[in-house]
Short mmCIF file of C-alpha atoms in Angstrom, two decimals:
data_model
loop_
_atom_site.label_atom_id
_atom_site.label_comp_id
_atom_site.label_asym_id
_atom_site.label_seq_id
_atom_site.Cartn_x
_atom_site.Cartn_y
_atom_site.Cartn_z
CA UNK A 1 149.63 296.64 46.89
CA UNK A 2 148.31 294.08 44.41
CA UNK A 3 149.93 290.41 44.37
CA UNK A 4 148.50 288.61 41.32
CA UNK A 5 152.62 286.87 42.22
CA UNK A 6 150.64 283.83 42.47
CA UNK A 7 151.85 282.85 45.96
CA UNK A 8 155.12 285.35 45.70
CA UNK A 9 155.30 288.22 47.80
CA UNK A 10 156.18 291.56 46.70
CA UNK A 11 159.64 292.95 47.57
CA UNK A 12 161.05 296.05 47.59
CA UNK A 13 164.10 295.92 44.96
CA UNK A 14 166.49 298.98 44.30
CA UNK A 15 168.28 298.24 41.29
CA UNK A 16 171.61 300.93 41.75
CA UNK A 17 173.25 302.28 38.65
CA UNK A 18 176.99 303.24 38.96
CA UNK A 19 178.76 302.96 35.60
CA UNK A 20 178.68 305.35 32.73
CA UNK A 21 177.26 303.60 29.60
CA UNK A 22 178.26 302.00 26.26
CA UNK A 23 182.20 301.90 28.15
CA UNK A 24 181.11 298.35 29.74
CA UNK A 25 177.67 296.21 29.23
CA UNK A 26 176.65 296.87 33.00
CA UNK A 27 174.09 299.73 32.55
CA UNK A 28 172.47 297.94 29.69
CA UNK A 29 172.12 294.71 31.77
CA UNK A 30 170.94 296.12 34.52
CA UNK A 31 168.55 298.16 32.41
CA UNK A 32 167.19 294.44 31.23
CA UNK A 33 166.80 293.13 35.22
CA UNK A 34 164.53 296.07 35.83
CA UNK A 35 162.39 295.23 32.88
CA UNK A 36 162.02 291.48 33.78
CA UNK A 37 161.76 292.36 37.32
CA UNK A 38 158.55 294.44 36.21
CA UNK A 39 157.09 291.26 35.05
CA UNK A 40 157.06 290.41 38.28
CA UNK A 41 155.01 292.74 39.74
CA UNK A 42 157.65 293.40 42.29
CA UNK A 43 157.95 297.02 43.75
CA UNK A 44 160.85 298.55 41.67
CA UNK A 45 163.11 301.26 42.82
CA UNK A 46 166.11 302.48 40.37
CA UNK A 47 169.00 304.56 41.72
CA UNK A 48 171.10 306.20 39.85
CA UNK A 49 174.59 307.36 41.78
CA UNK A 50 178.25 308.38 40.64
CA UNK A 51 179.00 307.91 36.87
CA UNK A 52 175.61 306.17 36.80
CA UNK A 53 173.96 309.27 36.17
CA UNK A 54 174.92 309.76 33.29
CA UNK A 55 173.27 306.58 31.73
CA UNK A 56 170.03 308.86 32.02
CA UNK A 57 171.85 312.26 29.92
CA UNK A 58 169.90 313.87 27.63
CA UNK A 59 171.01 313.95 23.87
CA UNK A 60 173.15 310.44 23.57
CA UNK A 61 173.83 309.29 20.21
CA UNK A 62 175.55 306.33 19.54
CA UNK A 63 175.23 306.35 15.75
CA UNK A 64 179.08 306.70 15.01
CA UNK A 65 180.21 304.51 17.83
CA UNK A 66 178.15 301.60 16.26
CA UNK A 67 176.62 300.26 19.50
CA UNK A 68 172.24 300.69 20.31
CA UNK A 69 171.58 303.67 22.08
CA UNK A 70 169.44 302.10 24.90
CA UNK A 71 168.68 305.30 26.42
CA UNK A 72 164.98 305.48 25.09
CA UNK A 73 164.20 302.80 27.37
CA UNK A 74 164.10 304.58 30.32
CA UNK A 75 161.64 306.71 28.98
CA UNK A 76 159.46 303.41 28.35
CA UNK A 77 160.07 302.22 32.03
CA UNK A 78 157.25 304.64 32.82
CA UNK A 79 154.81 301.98 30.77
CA UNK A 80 155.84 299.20 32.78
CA UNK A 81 154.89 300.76 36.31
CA UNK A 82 158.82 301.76 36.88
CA UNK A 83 158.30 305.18 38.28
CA UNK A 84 159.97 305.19 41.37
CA UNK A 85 163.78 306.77 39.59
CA UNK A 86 166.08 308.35 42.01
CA UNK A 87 169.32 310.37 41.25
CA UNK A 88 171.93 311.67 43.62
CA UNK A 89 172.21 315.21 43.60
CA UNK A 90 176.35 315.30 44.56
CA UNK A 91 176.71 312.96 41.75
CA UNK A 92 175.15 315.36 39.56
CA UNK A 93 177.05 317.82 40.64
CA UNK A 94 181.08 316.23 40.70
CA UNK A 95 179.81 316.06 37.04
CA UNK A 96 178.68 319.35 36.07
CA UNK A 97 175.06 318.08 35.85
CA UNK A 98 171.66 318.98 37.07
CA UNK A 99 167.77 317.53 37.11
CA UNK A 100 167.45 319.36 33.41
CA UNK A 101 170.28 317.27 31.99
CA UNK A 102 168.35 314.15 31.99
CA UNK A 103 166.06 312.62 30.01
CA UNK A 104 163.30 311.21 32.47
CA UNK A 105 161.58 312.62 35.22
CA UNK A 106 163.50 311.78 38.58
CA UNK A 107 163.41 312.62 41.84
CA UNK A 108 167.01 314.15 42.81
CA UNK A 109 167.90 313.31 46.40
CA UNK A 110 170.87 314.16 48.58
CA UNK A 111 173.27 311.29 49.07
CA UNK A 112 172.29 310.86 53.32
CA UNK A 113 168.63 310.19 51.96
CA UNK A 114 170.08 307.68 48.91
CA UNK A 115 171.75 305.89 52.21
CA UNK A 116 168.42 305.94 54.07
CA UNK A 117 166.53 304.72 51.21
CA UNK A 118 169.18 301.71 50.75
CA UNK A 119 168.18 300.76 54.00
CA UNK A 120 164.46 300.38 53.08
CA UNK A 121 164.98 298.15 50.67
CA UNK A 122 164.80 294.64 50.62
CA UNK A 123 166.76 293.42 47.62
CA UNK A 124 169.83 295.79 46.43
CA UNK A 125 171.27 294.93 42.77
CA UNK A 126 174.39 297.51 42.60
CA UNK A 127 176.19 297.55 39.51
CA UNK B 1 167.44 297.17 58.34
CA UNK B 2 171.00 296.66 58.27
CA UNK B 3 172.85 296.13 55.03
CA UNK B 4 175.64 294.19 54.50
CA UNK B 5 177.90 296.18 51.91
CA UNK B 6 180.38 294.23 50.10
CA UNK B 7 183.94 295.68 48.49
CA UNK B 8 185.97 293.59 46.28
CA UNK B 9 188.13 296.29 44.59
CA UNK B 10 191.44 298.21 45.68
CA UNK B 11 190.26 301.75 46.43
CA UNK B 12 193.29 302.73 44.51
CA UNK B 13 191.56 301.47 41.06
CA UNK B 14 188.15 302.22 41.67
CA UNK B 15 185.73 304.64 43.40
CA UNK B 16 183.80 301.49 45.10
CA UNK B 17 184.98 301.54 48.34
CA UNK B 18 184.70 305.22 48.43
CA UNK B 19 181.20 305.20 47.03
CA UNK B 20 180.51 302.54 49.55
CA UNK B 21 181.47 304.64 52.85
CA UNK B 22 179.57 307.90 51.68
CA UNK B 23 175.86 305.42 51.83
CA UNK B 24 176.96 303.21 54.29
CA UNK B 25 174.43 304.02 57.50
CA UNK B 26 175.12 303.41 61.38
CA UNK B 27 174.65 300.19 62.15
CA UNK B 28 175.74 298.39 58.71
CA UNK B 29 178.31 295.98 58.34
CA UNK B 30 181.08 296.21 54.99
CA UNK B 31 183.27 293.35 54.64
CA UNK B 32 186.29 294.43 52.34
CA UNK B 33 187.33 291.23 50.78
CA UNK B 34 189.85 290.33 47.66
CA UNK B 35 191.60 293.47 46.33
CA UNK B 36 189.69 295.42 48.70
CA UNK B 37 191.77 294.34 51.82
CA UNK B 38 194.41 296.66 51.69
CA UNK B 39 191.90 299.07 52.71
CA UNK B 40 191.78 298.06 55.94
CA UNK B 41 196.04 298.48 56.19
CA UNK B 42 197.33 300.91 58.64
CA UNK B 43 199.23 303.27 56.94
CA UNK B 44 197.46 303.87 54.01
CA UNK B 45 195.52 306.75 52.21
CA UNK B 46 192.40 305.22 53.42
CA UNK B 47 193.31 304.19 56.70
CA UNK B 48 191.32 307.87 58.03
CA UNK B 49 188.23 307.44 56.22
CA UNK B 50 187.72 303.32 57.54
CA UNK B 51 189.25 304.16 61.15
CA UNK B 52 185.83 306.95 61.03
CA UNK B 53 183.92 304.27 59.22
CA UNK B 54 184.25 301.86 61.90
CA UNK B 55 182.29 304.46 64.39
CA UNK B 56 179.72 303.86 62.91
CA UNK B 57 179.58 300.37 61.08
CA UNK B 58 181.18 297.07 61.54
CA UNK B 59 184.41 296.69 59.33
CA UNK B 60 185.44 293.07 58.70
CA UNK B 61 188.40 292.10 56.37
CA UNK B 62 188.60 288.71 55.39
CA UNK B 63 191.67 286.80 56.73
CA UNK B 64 192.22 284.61 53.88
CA UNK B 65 193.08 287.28 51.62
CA UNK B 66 195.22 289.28 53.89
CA UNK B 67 197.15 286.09 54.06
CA UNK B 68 197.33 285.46 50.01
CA UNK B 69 198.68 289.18 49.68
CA UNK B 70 200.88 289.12 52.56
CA UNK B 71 199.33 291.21 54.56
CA UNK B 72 199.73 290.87 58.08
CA UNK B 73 196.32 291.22 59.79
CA UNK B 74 197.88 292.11 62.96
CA UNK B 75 198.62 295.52 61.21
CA UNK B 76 195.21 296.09 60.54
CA UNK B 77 193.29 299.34 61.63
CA UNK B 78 191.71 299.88 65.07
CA UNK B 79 188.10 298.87 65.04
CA UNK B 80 188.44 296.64 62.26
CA UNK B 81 187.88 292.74 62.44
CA UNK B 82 189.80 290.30 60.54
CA UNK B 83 187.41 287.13 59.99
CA UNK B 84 187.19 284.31 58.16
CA UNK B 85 184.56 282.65 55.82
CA UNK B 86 181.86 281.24 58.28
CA UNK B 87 182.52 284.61 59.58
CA UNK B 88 181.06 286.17 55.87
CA UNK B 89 178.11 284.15 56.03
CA UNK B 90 177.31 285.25 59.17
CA UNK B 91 177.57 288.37 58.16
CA UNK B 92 175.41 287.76 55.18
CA UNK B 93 172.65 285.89 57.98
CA UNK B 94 172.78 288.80 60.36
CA UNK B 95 171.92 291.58 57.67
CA UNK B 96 168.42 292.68 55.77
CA UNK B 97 170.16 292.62 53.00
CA UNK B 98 173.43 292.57 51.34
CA UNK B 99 174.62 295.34 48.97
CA UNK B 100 177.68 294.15 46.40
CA UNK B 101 179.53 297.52 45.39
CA UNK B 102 180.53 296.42 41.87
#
């Protein structure tokens, strides 16, 4: 993997989503970790699990609630080298969901391989 | 690696400890600390799902807040330990990493 880090070393991060949007500021901060994290050429994984899923729902307009609808951002993430999105299928599913509800392209895992990918990480950021 | 997963939250408000448990792999440690403690209560709803946790993973409560709420940690389920705050950091220096369930 390249390490222009000057002297850093690249770590694997997992930045894990678990709140809905626009109800609290979490999913919007997190969203702005991952893009500074990019900047650091580090190797960027993003979960998405429980009502976090739903940060990545197709169709969300927040004209009439007066608040930015951040959600075109994770289409940009792609741009920055973020590729590497994971959502967990039985959280899709407690909420009605599937893969062609959301808005990027993921890879939908069960929740035994979200555990085993936790464990590969070196950094975790759950929020 | 071994995580060290970290509850703060009554699993009676929030989903954390709950989401916690389901990604939680063999060999982990979770440390249920403030509001979280009275998970680790006999007698409660959750006092199953941590008794099969602790199978698996290392359940620590910490002591301190047991105490605060009056909980006696004498009462606490089988397989859990009650530590105390050196106790947390070594649980925080024994791990790969540490995940905070917020």
């Amino acid at each position: 993997m390249e390490d222009d880090f000057d002297g850093g070393t690249v770590k694997k991060f997992m930045f894990v989503n678990r709140k809905a949007p626009y109800g609290t500021i979490y999913a919007l901060e997190v969203l702005e970790m991952v893009l500074i994290s990019a900047a650091f050429d580090q190797d960027v994984h993003l979960a998405f699990l429980d009502d976090g899923v739903l940060q990545i729902k197709k169709g969300q307009d927040t004209k009439d609630l007066g608040h930015k609808n951040f959600s075109p951002t994770y289409r940009a993430l792609e741009g920055y080298d973020i590729e590497k999105l994971f959502v967990e299928q039985e959280s899709l599913e407690e909420r009605g969901l599937t893969a062609a509800d959301l808005m990027v392209d993921v890879e939908v895992i069960s929740r035994a391989d979200m555990a085993k990918l936790m464990g590969e990480m070196d950094v975790i950021l759950t929020a | 690696m071994s995580i060290l997963h970290t509850v703060n939250k009554s699993p009676f408000e929030r989903a954390n400890l709950s989401s916690c448990l389901g990604h939680a792999n063999a060999g982990d440690a979770i440390m249920l600390y403030e509001d979280a403690v009275i998970a680790a209560m006999n007698g409660t709803a959750f006092a199953a799902r941590i008794a099969d946790a602790a199978k698996g993973c290392k359940i620590c409560v910490l002591g301190a807040d047991l105490k605060a709420r009056g909980l006696d940690p004498a009462n606490v389920v089988a397989g859990v330990s009650v530590i105390d705050y050196a106790g947390f950091v070594d649980l925080a220096a024994d791990n790969a990493s540490v995940n905070a369930w917020l």
